[in-house]
């Protein structure tokens, strides 16, 4: 993983929060193969989401 911050990280977060527009979803999916930072964030979020699939989304737990 690189140390830079990518402007598309917000799309990865929105994807896992269920708050992503279809066009942004497409942009994120097209972007992931070329960005190790976003791929790493996606992998971490996917791992955490799989720990307890019954858990409420973060926005509902607050």
PDB file of N, CA and C in Angstrom:
ATOM      1  N   UNK A   1       0.847  -1.182   0.000  1.00  0.00           N
ATOM      2  CA  UNK A   1       0.000   0.000   0.000  1.00  0.00           C
ATOM      3  C   UNK A   1       0.888   1.240   0.000  1.00  0.00           C
ATOM      4  N   UNK A   2       0.450   2.229  -0.678  1.00  0.00           N
ATOM      5  CA  UNK A   2       1.206   3.471  -0.716  1.00  0.00           C
ATOM      6  C   UNK A   2       0.749   4.395   0.401  1.00  0.00           C
ATOM      7  N   UNK A   3       1.525   5.455   0.625  1.00  0.00           N
ATOM      8  CA  UNK A   3       1.201   6.397   1.686  1.00  0.00           C
ATOM      9  C   UNK A   3       0.391   7.587   1.197  1.00  0.00           C
ATOM     10  N   UNK A   4       0.082   7.642  -0.097  1.00  0.00           N
ATOM     11  CA  UNK A   4      -0.684   8.788  -0.583  1.00  0.00           C
ATOM     12  C   UNK A   4      -2.176   8.587  -0.323  1.00  0.00           C
ATOM     13  N   UNK A   5      -2.890   9.662  -0.335  1.00  0.00           N
ATOM     14  CA  UNK A   5      -4.335   9.612  -0.159  1.00  0.00           C
ATOM     15  C   UNK A   5      -4.980   9.819  -1.518  1.00  0.00           C
ATOM     16  N   UNK A   6      -5.924   8.997  -1.833  1.00  0.00           N
ATOM     17  CA  UNK A   6      -6.608   9.067  -3.121  1.00  0.00           C
ATOM     18  C   UNK A   6      -7.982   9.713  -2.922  1.00  0.00           C
ATOM     19  N   UNK A   7      -8.338  10.582  -3.827  1.00  0.00           N
ATOM     20  CA  UNK A   7      -9.641  11.251  -3.759  1.00  0.00           C
ATOM     21  C   UNK A   7     -10.794  10.264  -3.890  1.00  0.00           C
ATOM     22  N   UNK A   8     -10.541   9.087  -4.453  1.00  0.00           N
ATOM     23  CA  UNK A   8     -11.608   8.106  -4.646  1.00  0.00           C
ATOM     24  C   UNK A   8     -11.850   7.220  -3.426  1.00  0.00           C
ATOM     25  N   UNK A   9     -11.075   7.389  -2.359  1.00  0.00           N
ATOM     26  CA  UNK A   9     -11.322   6.606  -1.144  1.00  0.00           C
ATOM     27  C   UNK A   9     -12.742   6.822  -0.633  1.00  0.00           C
ATOM     28  N   UNK A  10     -13.247   8.025  -0.803  1.00  0.00           N
ATOM     29  CA  UNK A  10     -14.614   8.318  -0.343  1.00  0.00           C
ATOM     30  C   UNK A  10     -15.630   7.435  -1.056  1.00  0.00           C
ATOM     31  N   UNK A  11     -15.347   7.062  -2.311  1.00  0.00           N
ATOM     32  CA  UNK A  11     -16.268   6.190  -3.042  1.00  0.00           C
ATOM     33  C   UNK A  11     -16.279   4.787  -2.447  1.00  0.00           C
ATOM     34  N   UNK A  12     -15.123   4.309  -2.032  1.00  0.00           N
ATOM     35  CA  UNK A  12     -15.047   2.999  -1.387  1.00  0.00           C
ATOM     36  C   UNK A  12     -15.865   3.020  -0.100  1.00  0.00           C
ATOM     37  N   UNK A  13     -15.689   4.068   0.696  1.00  0.00           N
ATOM     38  CA  UNK A  13     -16.446   4.174   1.944  1.00  0.00           C
ATOM     39  C   UNK A  13     -17.945   4.255   1.674  1.00  0.00           C
ATOM     40  N   UNK A  14     -18.342   5.056   0.713  1.00  0.00           N
ATOM     41  CA  UNK A  14     -19.769   5.172   0.382  1.00  0.00           C
ATOM     42  C   UNK A  14     -20.340   3.840  -0.096  1.00  0.00           C
ATOM     43  N   UNK A  15     -19.552   3.082  -0.844  1.00  0.00           N
ATOM     44  CA  UNK A  15     -19.989   1.764  -1.313  1.00  0.00           C
ATOM     45  C   UNK A  15     -20.370   0.881  -0.122  1.00  0.00           C
ATOM     46  N   UNK A  16     -19.492   0.814   0.871  1.00  0.00           N
ATOM     47  CA  UNK A  16     -19.748  -0.049   2.018  1.00  0.00           C
ATOM     48  C   UNK A  16     -20.793   0.525   2.971  1.00  0.00           C
ATOM     49  N   UNK A  17     -21.048   1.802   2.892  1.00  0.00           N
ATOM     50  CA  UNK A  17     -22.090   2.428   3.706  1.00  0.00           C
ATOM     51  C   UNK A  17     -23.447   2.374   3.012  1.00  0.00           C
ATOM     52  N   UNK A  18     -23.473   1.891   1.777  1.00  0.00           N
ATOM     53  CA  UNK A  18     -24.722   1.815   1.028  1.00  0.00           C
ATOM     54  C   UNK A  18     -25.215   3.175   0.570  1.00  0.00           C
ATOM     55  N   UNK A  19     -24.308   4.131   0.418  1.00  0.00           N
ATOM     56  CA  UNK A  19     -24.688   5.498   0.040  1.00  0.00           C
ATOM     57  C   UNK A  19     -24.024   5.924  -1.264  1.00  0.00           C
ATOM     58  N   UNK A  20     -23.844   5.002  -2.198  1.00  0.00           N
ATOM     59  CA  UNK A  20     -23.130   5.341  -3.426  1.00  0.00           C
ATOM     60  C   UNK A  20     -24.093   5.358  -4.609  1.00  0.00           C
ATOM     61  N   UNK A  21     -23.973   6.383  -5.411  1.00  0.00           N
ATOM     62  CA  UNK A  21     -24.791   6.508  -6.620  1.00  0.00           C
ATOM     63  C   UNK A  21     -24.266   5.536  -7.682  1.00  0.00           C
ATOM     64  N   UNK A  22     -25.137   5.090  -8.587  1.00  0.00           N
ATOM     65  CA  UNK A  22     -24.706   4.142  -9.622  1.00  0.00           C
ATOM     66  C   UNK A  22     -23.500   4.620 -10.438  1.00  0.00           C
ATOM     67  N   UNK A  23     -23.470   5.884 -10.817  1.00  0.00           N
ATOM     68  CA  UNK A  23     -22.323   6.393 -11.584  1.00  0.00           C
ATOM     69  C   UNK A  23     -21.040   6.346 -10.764  1.00  0.00           C
ATOM     70  N   UNK A  24     -21.144   6.656  -9.471  1.00  0.00           N
ATOM     71  CA  UNK A  24     -19.970   6.601  -8.604  1.00  0.00           C
ATOM     72  C   UNK A  24     -19.520   5.156  -8.384  1.00  0.00           C
ATOM     73  N   UNK A  25     -20.473   4.237  -8.307  1.00  0.00           N
ATOM     74  CA  UNK A  25     -20.141   2.811  -8.173  1.00  0.00           C
ATOM     75  C   UNK A  25     -19.322   2.361  -9.388  1.00  0.00           C
ATOM     76  N   UNK A  26     -19.756   2.754 -10.548  1.00  0.00           N
ATOM     77  CA  UNK A  26     -19.049   2.408 -11.783  1.00  0.00           C
ATOM     78  C   UNK A  26     -17.638   3.020 -11.776  1.00  0.00           C
ATOM     79  N   UNK A  27     -17.545   4.272 -11.373  1.00  0.00           N
ATOM     80  CA  UNK A  27     -16.244   4.941 -11.288  1.00  0.00           C
ATOM     81  C   UNK A  27     -15.318   4.202 -10.330  1.00  0.00           C
ATOM     82  N   UNK A  28     -15.840   3.816  -9.171  1.00  0.00           N
ATOM     83  CA  UNK A  28     -15.033   3.106  -8.184  1.00  0.00           C
ATOM     84  C   UNK A  28     -14.538   1.783  -8.754  1.00  0.00           C
ATOM     85  N   UNK A  29     -15.426   1.024  -9.371  1.00  0.00           N
ATOM     86  CA  UNK A  29     -15.042  -0.291  -9.903  1.00  0.00           C
ATOM     87  C   UNK A  29     -14.013  -0.173 -11.027  1.00  0.00           C
ATOM     88  N   UNK A  30     -14.122   0.860 -11.833  1.00  0.00           N
ATOM     89  CA  UNK A  30     -13.139   1.076 -12.899  1.00  0.00           C
ATOM     90  C   UNK A  30     -11.794   1.544 -12.330  1.00  0.00           C
ATOM     91  N   UNK A  31     -11.831   2.224 -11.202  1.00  0.00           N
ATOM     92  CA  UNK A  31     -10.635   2.795 -10.584  1.00  0.00           C
ATOM     93  C   UNK A  31      -9.835   1.765  -9.773  1.00  0.00           C
ATOM     94  N   UNK A  32     -10.507   0.830  -9.130  1.00  0.00           N
ATOM     95  CA  UNK A  32      -9.838  -0.100  -8.212  1.00  0.00           C
ATOM     96  C   UNK A  32      -8.625  -0.822  -8.804  1.00  0.00           C
ATOM     97  N   UNK A  33      -8.680  -1.328 -10.033  1.00  0.00           N
ATOM     98  CA  UNK A  33      -7.508  -2.049 -10.552  1.00  0.00           C
ATOM     99  C   UNK A  33      -6.234  -1.203 -10.638  1.00  0.00           C
ATOM    100  N   UNK A  34      -6.376   0.099 -10.737  1.00  0.00           N
ATOM    101  CA  UNK A  34      -5.201   0.955 -10.926  1.00  0.00           C
ATOM    102  C   UNK A  34      -4.716   1.654  -9.653  1.00  0.00           C
ATOM    103  N   UNK A  35      -5.378   1.433  -8.521  1.00  0.00           N
ATOM    104  CA  UNK A  35      -5.015   2.169  -7.302  1.00  0.00           C
ATOM    105  C   UNK A  35      -4.860   1.215  -6.116  1.00  0.00           C
ATOM    106  N   UNK A  36      -3.627   1.025  -5.687  1.00  0.00           N
ATOM    107  CA  UNK A  36      -3.374   0.118  -4.566  1.00  0.00           C
ATOM    108  C   UNK A  36      -3.953   0.650  -3.257  1.00  0.00           C
ATOM    109  N   UNK A  37      -4.026   1.954  -3.101  1.00  0.00           N
ATOM    110  CA  UNK A  37      -4.588   2.547  -1.886  1.00  0.00           C
ATOM    111  C   UNK A  37      -6.072   2.206  -1.767  1.00  0.00           C
ATOM    112  N   UNK A  38      -6.810   2.400  -2.830  1.00  0.00           N
ATOM    113  CA  UNK A  38      -8.245   2.108  -2.810  1.00  0.00           C
ATOM    114  C   UNK A  38      -8.504   0.604  -2.722  1.00  0.00           C
ATOM    115  N   UNK A  39      -7.680  -0.202  -3.404  1.00  0.00           N
ATOM    116  CA  UNK A  39      -7.839  -1.656  -3.311  1.00  0.00           C
ATOM    117  C   UNK A  39      -7.627  -2.126  -1.881  1.00  0.00           C
ATOM    118  N   UNK A  40      -6.634  -1.557  -1.200  1.00  0.00           N
ATOM    119  CA  UNK A  40      -6.375  -1.942   0.190  1.00  0.00           C
ATOM    120  C   UNK A  40      -7.541  -1.547   1.085  1.00  0.00           C
ATOM    121  N   UNK A  41      -8.084  -0.342   0.893  1.00  0.00           N
ATOM    122  CA  UNK A  41      -9.242   0.100   1.685  1.00  0.00           C
ATOM    123  C   UNK A  41     -10.429  -0.823   1.421  1.00  0.00           C
ATOM    124  N   UNK A  42     -10.660  -1.150   0.146  1.00  0.00           N
ATOM    125  CA  UNK A  42     -11.769  -2.031  -0.229  1.00  0.00           C
ATOM    126  C   UNK A  42     -11.601  -3.396   0.449  1.00  0.00           C
ATOM    127  N   UNK A  43     -10.395  -3.947   0.404  1.00  0.00           N
ATOM    128  CA  UNK A  43     -10.142  -5.253   1.014  1.00  0.00           C
ATOM    129  C   UNK A  43     -10.379  -5.220   2.518  1.00  0.00           C
ATOM    130  N   UNK A  44      -9.924  -4.159   3.185  1.00  0.00           N
ATOM    131  CA  UNK A  44     -10.150  -4.041   4.639  1.00  0.00           C
ATOM    132  C   UNK A  44     -11.632  -3.931   4.955  1.00  0.00           C
ATOM    133  N   UNK A  45     -12.334  -3.093   4.199  1.00  0.00           N
ATOM    134  CA  UNK A  45     -13.771  -2.914   4.450  1.00  0.00           C
ATOM    135  C   UNK A  45     -14.526  -4.213   4.179  1.00  0.00           C
ATOM    136  N   UNK A  46     -14.133  -4.947   3.137  1.00  0.00           N
ATOM    137  CA  UNK A  46     -14.768  -6.219   2.818  1.00  0.00           C
ATOM    138  C   UNK A  46     -14.525  -7.229   3.932  1.00  0.00           C
ATOM    139  N   UNK A  47     -13.309  -7.270   4.457  1.00  0.00           N
ATOM    140  CA  UNK A  47     -12.976  -8.170   5.559  1.00  0.00           C
ATOM    141  C   UNK A  47     -13.822  -7.856   6.785  1.00  0.00           C
ATOM    142  N   UNK A  48     -13.869  -6.598   7.168  1.00  0.00           N
ATOM    143  CA  UNK A  48     -14.634  -6.189   8.349  1.00  0.00           C
ATOM    144  C   UNK A  48     -16.119  -6.488   8.153  1.00  0.00           C
ATOM    145  N   UNK A  49     -16.641  -6.224   6.972  1.00  0.00           N
ATOM    146  CA  UNK A  49     -18.058  -6.489   6.701  1.00  0.00           C
ATOM    147  C   UNK A  49     -18.370  -7.976   6.826  1.00  0.00           C
ATOM    148  N   UNK A  50     -17.396  -8.824   6.517  1.00  0.00           N
ATOM    149  CA  UNK A  50     -17.613 -10.260   6.587  1.00  0.00           C
ATOM    150  C   UNK A  50     -17.469 -10.848   7.974  1.00  0.00           C
ATOM    151  N   UNK A  51     -16.934 -10.090   8.926  1.00  0.00           N
ATOM    152  CA  UNK A  51     -16.759 -10.608  10.280  1.00  0.00           C
ATOM    153  C   UNK A  51     -18.086 -10.961  10.922  1.00  0.00           C
ATOM    154  N   UNK A  52     -19.064 -10.104  10.767  1.00  0.00           N
ATOM    155  CA  UNK A  52     -20.405 -10.373  11.287  1.00  0.00           C
ATOM    156  C   UNK A  52     -21.415  -9.814  10.300  1.00  0.00           C
ATOM    157  N   UNK A  53     -21.827 -10.630   9.342  1.00  0.00           N
ATOM    158  CA  UNK A  53     -22.739 -10.139   8.308  1.00  0.00           C
ATOM    159  C   UNK A  53     -24.081  -9.656   8.862  1.00  0.00           C
ATOM    160  N   UNK A  54     -24.398 -10.034  10.096  1.00  0.00           N
ATOM    161  CA  UNK A  54     -25.668  -9.596  10.695  1.00  0.00           C
ATOM    162  C   UNK A  54     -25.565  -8.233  11.358  1.00  0.00           C
ATOM    163  N   UNK A  55     -24.351  -7.725  11.515  1.00  0.00           N
ATOM    164  CA  UNK A  55     -24.152  -6.432  12.181  1.00  0.00           C
ATOM    165  C   UNK A  55     -24.792  -5.308  11.374  1.00  0.00           C
ATOM    166  N   UNK A  56     -25.343  -4.363  12.102  1.00  0.00           N
ATOM    167  CA  UNK A  56     -25.933  -3.196  11.444  1.00  0.00           C
ATOM    168  C   UNK A  56     -24.834  -2.358  10.810  1.00  0.00           C
ATOM    169  N   UNK A  57     -25.150  -1.655   9.730  1.00  0.00           N
ATOM    170  CA  UNK A  57     -24.166  -0.737   9.150  1.00  0.00           C
ATOM    171  C   UNK A  57     -23.743   0.310  10.183  1.00  0.00           C
ATOM    172  N   UNK A  58     -22.541   0.829  10.033  1.00  0.00           N
ATOM    173  CA  UNK A  58     -21.997   1.797  10.994  1.00  0.00           C
ATOM    174  C   UNK A  58     -22.935   2.972  11.201  1.00  0.00           C
ATOM    175  N   UNK A  59     -23.534   3.491  10.132  1.00  0.00           N
ATOM    176  CA  UNK A  59     -24.400   4.669  10.272  1.00  0.00           C
ATOM    177  C   UNK A  59     -25.618   4.378  11.152  1.00  0.00           C
ATOM    178  N   UNK A  60     -26.051   3.104  11.237  1.00  0.00           N
ATOM    179  CA  UNK A  60     -27.203   2.745  12.060  1.00  0.00           C
ATOM    180  C   UNK A  60     -26.820   2.481  13.511  1.00  0.00           C
ATOM    181  N   UNK A  61     -25.537   2.267  13.784  1.00  0.00           N
ATOM    182  CA  UNK A  61     -25.086   1.997  15.155  1.00  0.00           C
ATOM    183  C   UNK A  61     -24.789   3.268  15.917  1.00  0.00           C
ATOM    184  N   UNK A  62     -24.672   4.374  15.230  1.00  0.00           N
ATOM    185  CA  UNK A  62     -24.296   5.634  15.881  1.00  0.00           C
ATOM    186  C   UNK A  62     -25.477   6.230  16.610  1.00  0.00           C
TER     187      UNK A  62
END
